Coordinates of C-alpha atoms in Angstrom, one line a residue:
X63 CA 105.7 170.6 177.3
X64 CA 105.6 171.1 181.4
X65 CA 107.4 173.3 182.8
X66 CA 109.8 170.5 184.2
X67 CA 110.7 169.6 180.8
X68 CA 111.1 173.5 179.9
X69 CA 113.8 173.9 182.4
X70 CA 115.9 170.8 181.5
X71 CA 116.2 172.0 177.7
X72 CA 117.0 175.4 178.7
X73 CA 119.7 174.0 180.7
X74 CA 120.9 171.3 177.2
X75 CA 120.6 174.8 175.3
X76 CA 122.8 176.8 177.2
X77 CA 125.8 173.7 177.1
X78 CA 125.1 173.7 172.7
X79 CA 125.2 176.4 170.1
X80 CA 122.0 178.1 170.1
X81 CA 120.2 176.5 167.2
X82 CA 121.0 172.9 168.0
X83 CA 118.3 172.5 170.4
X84 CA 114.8 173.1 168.8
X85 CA 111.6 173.4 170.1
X86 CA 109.3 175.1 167.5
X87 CA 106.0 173.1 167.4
X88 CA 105.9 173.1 163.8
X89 CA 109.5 172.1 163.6
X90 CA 108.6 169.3 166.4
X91 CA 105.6 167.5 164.4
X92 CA 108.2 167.6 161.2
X93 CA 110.4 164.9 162.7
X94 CA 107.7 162.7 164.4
X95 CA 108.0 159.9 162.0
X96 CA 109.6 158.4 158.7
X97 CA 107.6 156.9 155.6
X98 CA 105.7 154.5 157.9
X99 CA 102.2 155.5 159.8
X100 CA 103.2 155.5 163.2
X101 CA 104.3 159.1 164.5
X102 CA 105.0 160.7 168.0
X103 CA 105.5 164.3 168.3
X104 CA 109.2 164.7 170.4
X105 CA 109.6 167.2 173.2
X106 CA 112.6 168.6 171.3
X107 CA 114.5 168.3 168.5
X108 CA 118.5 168.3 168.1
X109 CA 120.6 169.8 164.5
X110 CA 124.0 169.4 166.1
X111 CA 126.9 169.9 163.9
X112 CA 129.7 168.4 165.3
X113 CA 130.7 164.9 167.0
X114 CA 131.2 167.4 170.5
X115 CA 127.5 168.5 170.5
X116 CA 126.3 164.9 170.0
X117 CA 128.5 163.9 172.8
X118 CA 127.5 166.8 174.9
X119 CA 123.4 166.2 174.0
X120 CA 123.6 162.5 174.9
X121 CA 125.6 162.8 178.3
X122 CA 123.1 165.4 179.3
X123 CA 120.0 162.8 178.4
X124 CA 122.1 160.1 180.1
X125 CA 122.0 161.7 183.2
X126 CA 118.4 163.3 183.0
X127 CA 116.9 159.9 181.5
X128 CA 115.6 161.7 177.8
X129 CA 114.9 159.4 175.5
X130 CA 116.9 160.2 172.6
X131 CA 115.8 159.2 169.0
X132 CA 118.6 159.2 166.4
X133 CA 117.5 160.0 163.1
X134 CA 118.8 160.0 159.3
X135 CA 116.5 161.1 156.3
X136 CA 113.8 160.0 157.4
X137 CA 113.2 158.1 154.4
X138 CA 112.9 154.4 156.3
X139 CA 109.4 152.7 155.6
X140 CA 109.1 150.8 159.5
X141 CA 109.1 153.1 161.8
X142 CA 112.4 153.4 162.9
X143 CA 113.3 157.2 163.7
X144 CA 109.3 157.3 165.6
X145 CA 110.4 158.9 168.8
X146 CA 107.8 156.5 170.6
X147 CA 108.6 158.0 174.0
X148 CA 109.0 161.3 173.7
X149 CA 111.8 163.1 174.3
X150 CA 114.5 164.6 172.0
X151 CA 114.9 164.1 167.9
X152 CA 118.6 163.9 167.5
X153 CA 118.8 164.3 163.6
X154 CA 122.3 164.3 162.0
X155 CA 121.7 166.0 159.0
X156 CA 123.7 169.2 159.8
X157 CA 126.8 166.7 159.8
X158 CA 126.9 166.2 155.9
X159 CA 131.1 166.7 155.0
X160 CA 132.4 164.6 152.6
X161 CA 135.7 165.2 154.6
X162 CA 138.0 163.1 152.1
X163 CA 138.0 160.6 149.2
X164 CA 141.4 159.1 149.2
X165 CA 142.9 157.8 145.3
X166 CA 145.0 155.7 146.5
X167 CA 143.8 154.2 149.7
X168 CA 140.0 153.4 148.3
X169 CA 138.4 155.4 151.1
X170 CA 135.6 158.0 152.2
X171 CA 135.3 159.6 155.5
X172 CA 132.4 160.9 155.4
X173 CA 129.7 162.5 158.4
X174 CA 126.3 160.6 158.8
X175 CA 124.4 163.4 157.1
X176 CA 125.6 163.0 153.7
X177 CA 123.3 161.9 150.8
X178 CA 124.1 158.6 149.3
X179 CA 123.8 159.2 145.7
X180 CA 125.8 163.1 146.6
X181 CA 128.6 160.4 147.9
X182 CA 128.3 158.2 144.9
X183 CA 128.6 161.0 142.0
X184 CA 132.0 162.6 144.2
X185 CA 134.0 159.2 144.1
X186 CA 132.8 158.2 140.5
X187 CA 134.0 161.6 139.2
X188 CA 137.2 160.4 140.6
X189 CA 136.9 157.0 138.9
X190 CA 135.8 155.3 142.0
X191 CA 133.1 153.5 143.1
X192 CA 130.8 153.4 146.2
X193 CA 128.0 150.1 145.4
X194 CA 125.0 150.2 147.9
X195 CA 121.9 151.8 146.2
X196 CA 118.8 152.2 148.2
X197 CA 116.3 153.1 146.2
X198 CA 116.0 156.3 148.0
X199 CA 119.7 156.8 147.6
X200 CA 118.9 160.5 146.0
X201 CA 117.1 161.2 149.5
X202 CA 118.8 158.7 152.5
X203 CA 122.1 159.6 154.3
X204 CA 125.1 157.0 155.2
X205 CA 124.2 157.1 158.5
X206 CA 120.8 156.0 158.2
X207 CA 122.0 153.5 155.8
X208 CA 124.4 152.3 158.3
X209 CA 121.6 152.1 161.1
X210 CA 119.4 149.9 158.8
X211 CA 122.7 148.1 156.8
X212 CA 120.6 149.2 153.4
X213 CA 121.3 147.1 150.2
X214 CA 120.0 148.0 147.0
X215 CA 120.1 146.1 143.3
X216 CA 123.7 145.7 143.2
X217 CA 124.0 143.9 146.5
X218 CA 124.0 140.6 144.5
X219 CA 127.4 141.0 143.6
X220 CA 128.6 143.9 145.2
X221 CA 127.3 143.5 148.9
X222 CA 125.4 145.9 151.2
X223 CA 126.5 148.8 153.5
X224 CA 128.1 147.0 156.0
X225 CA 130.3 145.4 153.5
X226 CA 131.8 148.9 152.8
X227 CA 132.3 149.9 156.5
X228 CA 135.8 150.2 157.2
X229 CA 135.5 152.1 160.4
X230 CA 133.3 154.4 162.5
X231 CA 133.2 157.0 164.9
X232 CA 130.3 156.6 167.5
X233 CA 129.1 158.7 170.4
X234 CA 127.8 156.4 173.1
X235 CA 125.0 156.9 175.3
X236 CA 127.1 158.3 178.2
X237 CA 128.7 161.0 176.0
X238 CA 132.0 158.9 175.3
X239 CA 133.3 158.9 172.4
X240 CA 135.0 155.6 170.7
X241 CA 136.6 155.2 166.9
X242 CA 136.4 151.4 165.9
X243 CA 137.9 149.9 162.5
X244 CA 140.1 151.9 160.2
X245 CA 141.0 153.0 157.2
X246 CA 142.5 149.8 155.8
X247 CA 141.1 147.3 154.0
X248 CA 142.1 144.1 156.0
X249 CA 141.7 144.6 160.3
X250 CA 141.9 141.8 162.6
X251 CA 142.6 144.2 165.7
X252 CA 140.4 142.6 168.4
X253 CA 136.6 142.4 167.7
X254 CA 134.9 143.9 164.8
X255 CA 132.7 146.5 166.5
X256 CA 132.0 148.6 163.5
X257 CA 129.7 145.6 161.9
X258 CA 128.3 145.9 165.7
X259 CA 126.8 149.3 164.7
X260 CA 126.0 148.5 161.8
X261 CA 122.2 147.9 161.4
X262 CA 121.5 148.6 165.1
X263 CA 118.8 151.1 164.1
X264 CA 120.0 153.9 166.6
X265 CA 119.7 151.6 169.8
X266 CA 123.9 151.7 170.6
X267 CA 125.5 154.5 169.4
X268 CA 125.2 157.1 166.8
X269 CA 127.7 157.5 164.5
X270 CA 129.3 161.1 163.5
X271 CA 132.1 159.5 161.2
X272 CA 132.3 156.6 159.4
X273 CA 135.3 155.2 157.0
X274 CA 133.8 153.4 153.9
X275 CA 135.7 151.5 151.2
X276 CA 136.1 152.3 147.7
X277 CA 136.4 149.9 144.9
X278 CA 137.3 150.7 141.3
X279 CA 134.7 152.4 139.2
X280 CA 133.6 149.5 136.2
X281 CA 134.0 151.3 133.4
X282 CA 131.4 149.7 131.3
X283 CA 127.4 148.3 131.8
X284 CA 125.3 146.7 129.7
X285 CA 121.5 145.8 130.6
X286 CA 118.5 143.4 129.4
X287 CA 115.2 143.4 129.7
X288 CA 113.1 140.5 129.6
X289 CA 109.3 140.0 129.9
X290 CA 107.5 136.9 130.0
X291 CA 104.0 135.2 130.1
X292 CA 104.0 133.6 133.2
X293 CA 106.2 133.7 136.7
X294 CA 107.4 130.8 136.4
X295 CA 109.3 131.2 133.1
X296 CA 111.1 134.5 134.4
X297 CA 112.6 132.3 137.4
X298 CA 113.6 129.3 135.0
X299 CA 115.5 131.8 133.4
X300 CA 117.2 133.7 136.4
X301 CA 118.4 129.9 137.2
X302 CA 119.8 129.6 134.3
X303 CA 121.4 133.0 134.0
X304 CA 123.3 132.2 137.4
X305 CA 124.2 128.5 136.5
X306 CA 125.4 129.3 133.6
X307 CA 128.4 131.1 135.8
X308 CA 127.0 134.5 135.2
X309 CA 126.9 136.9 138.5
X310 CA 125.1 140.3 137.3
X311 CA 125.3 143.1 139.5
X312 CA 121.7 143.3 139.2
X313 CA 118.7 141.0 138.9
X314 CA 115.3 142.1 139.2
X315 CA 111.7 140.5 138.9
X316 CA 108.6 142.1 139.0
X317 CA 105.2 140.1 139.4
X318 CA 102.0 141.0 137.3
X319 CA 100.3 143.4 139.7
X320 CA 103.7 145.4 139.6
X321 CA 103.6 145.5 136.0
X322 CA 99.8 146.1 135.0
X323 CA 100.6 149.2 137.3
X324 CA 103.4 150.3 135.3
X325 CA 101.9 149.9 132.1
X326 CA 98.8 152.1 133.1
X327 CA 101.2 154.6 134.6
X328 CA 103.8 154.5 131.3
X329 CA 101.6 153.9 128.7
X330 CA 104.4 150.9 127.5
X331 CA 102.5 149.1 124.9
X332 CA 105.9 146.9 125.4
X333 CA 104.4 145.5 128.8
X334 CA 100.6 144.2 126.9
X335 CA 100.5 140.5 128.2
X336 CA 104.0 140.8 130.1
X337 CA 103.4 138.8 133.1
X338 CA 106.6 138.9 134.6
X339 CA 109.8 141.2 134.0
X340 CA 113.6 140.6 134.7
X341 CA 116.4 143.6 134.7
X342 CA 119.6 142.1 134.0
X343 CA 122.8 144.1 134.4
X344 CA 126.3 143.2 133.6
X345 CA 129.2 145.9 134.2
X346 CA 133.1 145.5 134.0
X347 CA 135.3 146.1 131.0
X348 CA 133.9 147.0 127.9
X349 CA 135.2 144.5 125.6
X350 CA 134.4 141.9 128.0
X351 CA 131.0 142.9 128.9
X352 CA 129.8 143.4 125.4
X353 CA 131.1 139.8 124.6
X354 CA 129.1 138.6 128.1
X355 CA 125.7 140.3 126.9
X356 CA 125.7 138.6 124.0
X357 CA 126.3 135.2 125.0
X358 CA 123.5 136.1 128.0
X359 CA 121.6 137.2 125.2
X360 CA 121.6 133.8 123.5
X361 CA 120.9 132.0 127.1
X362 CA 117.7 133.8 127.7
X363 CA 116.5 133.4 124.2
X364 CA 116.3 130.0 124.4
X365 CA 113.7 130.4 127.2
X366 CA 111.2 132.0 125.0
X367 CA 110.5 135.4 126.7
X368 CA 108.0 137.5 124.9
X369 CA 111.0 140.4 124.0
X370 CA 114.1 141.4 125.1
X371 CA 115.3 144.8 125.3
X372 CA 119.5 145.3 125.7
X373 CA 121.0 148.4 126.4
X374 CA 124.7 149.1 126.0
X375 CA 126.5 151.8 127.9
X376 CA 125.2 154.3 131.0
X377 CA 122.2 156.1 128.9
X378 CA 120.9 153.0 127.4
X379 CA 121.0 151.2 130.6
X380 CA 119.3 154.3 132.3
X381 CA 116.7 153.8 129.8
X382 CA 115.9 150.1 130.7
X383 CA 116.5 150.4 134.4
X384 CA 113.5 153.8 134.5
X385 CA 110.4 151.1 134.8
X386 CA 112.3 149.7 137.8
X387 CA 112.0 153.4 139.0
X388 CA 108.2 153.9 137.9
X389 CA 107.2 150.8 140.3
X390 CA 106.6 152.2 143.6
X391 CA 105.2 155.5 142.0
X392 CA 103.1 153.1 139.6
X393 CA 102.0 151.1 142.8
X394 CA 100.6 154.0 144.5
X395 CA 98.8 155.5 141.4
X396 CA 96.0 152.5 142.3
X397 CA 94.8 154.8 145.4
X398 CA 95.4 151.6 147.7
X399 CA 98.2 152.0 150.6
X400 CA 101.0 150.0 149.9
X401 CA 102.6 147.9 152.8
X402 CA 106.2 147.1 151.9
X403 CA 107.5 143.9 153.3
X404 CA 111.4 143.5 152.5
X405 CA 111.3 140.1 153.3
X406 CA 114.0 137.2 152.1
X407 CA 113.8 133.7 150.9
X408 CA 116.3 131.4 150.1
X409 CA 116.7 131.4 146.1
X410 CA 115.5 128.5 145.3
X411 CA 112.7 129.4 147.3
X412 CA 111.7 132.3 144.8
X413 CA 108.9 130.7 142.9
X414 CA 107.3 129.0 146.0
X415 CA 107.2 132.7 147.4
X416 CA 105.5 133.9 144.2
X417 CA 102.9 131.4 144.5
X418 CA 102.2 131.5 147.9
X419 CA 101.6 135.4 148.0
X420 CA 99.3 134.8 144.5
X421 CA 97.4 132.3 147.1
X422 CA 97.2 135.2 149.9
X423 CA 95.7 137.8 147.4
X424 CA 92.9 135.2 146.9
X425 CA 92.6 134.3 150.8
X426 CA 92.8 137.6 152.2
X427 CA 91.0 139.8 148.8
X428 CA 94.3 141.9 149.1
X429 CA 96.3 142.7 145.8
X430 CA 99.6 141.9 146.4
X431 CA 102.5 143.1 144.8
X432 CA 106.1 141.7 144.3
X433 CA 108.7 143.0 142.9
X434 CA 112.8 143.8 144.1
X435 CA 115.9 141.8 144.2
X436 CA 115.1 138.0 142.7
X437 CA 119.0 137.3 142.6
X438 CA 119.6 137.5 146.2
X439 CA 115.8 136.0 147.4
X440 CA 115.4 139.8 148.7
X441 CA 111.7 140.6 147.5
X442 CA 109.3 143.3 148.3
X443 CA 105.7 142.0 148.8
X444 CA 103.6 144.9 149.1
X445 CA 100.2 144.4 150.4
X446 CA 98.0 146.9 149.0
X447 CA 95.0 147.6 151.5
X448 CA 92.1 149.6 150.8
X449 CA 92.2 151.6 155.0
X450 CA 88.6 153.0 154.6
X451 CA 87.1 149.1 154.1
X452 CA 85.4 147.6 157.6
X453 CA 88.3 145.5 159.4
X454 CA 91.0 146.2 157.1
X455 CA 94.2 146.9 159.7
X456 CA 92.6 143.4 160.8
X457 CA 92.3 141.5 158.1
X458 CA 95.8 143.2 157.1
X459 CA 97.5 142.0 159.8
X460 CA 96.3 138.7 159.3
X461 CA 97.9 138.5 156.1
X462 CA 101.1 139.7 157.2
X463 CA 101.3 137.4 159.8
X464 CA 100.7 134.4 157.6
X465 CA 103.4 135.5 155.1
X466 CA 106.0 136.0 157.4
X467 CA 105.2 132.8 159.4
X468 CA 105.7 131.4 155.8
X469 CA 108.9 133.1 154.9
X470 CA 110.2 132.1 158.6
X471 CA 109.4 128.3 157.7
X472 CA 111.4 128.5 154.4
X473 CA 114.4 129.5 156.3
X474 CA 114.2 133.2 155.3
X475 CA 113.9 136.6 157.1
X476 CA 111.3 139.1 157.9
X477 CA 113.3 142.0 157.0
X478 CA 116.7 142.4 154.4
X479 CA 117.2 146.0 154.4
X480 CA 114.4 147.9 156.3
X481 CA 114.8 146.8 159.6
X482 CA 112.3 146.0 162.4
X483 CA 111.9 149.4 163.9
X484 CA 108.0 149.7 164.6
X485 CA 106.5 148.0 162.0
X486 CA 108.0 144.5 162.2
X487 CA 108.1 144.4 166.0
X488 CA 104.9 142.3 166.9
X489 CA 106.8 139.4 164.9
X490 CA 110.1 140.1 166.7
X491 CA 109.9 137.3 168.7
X492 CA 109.1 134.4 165.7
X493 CA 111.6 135.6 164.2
X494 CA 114.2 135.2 166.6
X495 CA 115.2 133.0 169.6
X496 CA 114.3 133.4 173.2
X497 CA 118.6 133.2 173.8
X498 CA 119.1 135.1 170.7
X499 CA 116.5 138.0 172.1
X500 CA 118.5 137.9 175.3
X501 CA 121.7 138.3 173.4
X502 CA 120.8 141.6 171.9
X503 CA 119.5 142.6 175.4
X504 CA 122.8 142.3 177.0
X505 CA 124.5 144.1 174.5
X506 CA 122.4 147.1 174.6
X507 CA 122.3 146.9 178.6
X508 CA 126.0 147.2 178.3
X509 CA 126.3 149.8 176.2
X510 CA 123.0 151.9 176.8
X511 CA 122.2 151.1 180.5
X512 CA 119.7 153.6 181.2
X513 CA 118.0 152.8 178.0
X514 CA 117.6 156.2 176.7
X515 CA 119.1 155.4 172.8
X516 CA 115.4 154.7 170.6
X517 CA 113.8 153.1 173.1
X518 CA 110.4 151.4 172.4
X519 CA 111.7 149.3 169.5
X520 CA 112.6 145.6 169.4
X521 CA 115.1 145.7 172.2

């Protein structure tokens, strides 16, 4: 750091408490990236605990032109929190209150720091129920959940995070501070900023507050799983599950790559010649979930699986839905770097995807590996690359490029709950119009003029 640079944070220090403002190298290098490769070692880092100090921090950097990086977790997978330009690290994790969980109104208020799944286990002792599950809900906050609008398994019937966004308290770049939404569930009081916020990856606002909505807690689940020889069976039979007028709140596939991990990782004798896997999760009543898994039951029999595992109640259903959990770990037990692409097709799209990225493991000599959320078209192709091999960023990169050109023709999206951050930038503009690029770039001029909120990402 010059000297310039030292006297500008002594000055931000002086205006904060006296730990907000960090400048220990070790602690610097700690928040210089997420779970992606890209990292940039900040000038400075800021732990404030209060909506004030985040106002105070970013009228300061307003009027000194720091680049200021929000930050959640840390537990994104596209670069999103990579302070590209330097400058200060604002990391919300010091503002983790649960501040209330309302009975009778459905609703949290919660600050940005809080731990998803610490959020989910309050309102569910209370019989509530808060849906979107990130797989790294034991480990992301709400308000990187809100920056990246994260989904999870249940967002087939249940929605993602900005469906549960009632309201939010944001700090804008200039130190102003605005609360949008409410606490009700129905608001038609001018325009809907809060969904504004919502998946703007840090580049408008940060949020200290938000308001989320509580639904009831379903008392009852009941799960199946269901392997089968080939792809192409396990998405006749996801068709049929949903015209047959069920809606799970789960539906997961996982391809053969996915599942040849597993099995060496597990030891499940279960998943010898299992080609393809679905999770299938009802919840609701008891009575009437235990009548629904059974006639589900009988619908996916008559497809021919190789087996079919049910589990009734939370601890069975735990049971069944631990292989899920064992994919990523299973994935990078192979010693190859996995490359998680959230893209999403349109559903019946799903088996066109599944042979297309069978064709780019053979074109490319990548493995690739699919598995995620087959009921709403939301898959995760991993592209597992070998780094040390001659020209493999290259040949990488090749291969990305030619699935999302693919997934972009099909009508589908480059990203359903990542984000673009760093990682999906270079396709940025394919996957989005020339007006619809300009759009976004008059709404951040407005509300970030000097451009110091994440800069160097897609806008």
């Amino acid at each position: 750091m010059n000297s310039s640079h030292s006297k500008i944070f002594s000055s931000l220090r002086k205006s904060l408490p006296s730990d907000e403002i960090r400048l220990e190298p070790a602690l610097l290098e700690k928040y210089a990236g997420d779970k992606w490769f890209a990292s940039r070692i900040p000038d400075a880092v800021a732990l404030p605990r209060s909506t004030e100090s985040v106002a105070k921090l970013l009228k300061f950097a307003t009027k000194n032109q720091i680049p200021v990086t929000p930050r959640g977790a840390g537990f994104g997978y596209v670069g999103g929190c990579v302070p590209v330009q330097g400058g200060i690290v604002l990391s919300l994790e010091r503002m983790n209150r649960i501040k209330e969980i309302h009975e009778d109104d459905f609703v949290a208020e919660v600050e940005p720091g809080v731990i998803t799944q610490k959020l989910q286990d309050a309102v569910e002792k209370k019989g509530l129920f808060y849906p979107p599950d990130p797989a790294s809900r034991a480990d992301c906050s709400i308000g990187g959940n809100i920056a990246t609008n994260a989904g999870g398994p249940r967002c087939l019937k249940y929605g993602v995070t900005r469906d549960y966004v009632l309201g939010l308290e944001v700090v804008l770049a200039d130190g102003s501070v605005v609360k949008l939404g409410s606490r009700t569930h129905k608001n038609k009081t001018g325009f809907d900023f809060s969904r504004l916020f919502v998946g703007s990856e840090g580049m408008l606002g940060v949020v200290t507050q938000a308001t989320l909505k509580l639904i009831p807690l379903p008392p009852y689940r009941a799960c199946l799983a269901i392997g089968f020889a080939a792809m192409k069976e396990a998405i006749k039979t996801l068709r049929t599950i949903l015209h047959t007028g069920f809606l799970p709140c789960a539906l997961e596939v996982a391809d053969a790559f996915t599942l040849a991990a597993a099995r060496q990782r597990t030891r499940s004798k279960r998943l010898n010649g299992c080609n393809a896997h679905l999770i299938v999760e009802l919840d609701g009543q008891e009575a009437s979930v235990r009548r629904e898994i059974q006639i589900l039951l009988k619908v996916v029999k008559s497809q021919n699986p190789l087996f079919i595992e049910k589990g009734l109640g939370p601890d069975q259903c735990e049971a069944i839905w631990k292989i899920r959990r064992e994919f990523s770990y299973s994935l990078r037990d192979t010693g190859l770097t996995k490359l998680n692409q959230d893209i999403v097709v349109p559903r019946g799209r799903l088996e066109d995807l599944f042979r297309f990225t069978a064709g780019l493991q053979k074109k490319h000599g990548f493995p690739v590996a699919c598995f995620g959320h087959a009921g709403d078209g939301n898959i995760h192709v991993n592209v597992m690359v070998d780094l040390d091999q001659p020209d493999a960023t290259k040949r990488c990169n090749a291969a990305l490029d030619e699935l999302f050109r693919q997934v972009l023709d099909w009508n589908g999206v480059i990203t359903g709950e990542h984000g673009i951050g760093l990682a999906k930038k270079p396709w940025w503009p394919l996957a989005t119009s020339p007006a619809v690029r300009e759009l976004h770039s008059r709404i951040k001029r407005a509300l970030d003029p000097a451009g110091i909120l994440n800069p160097g990402k897609f806008v």
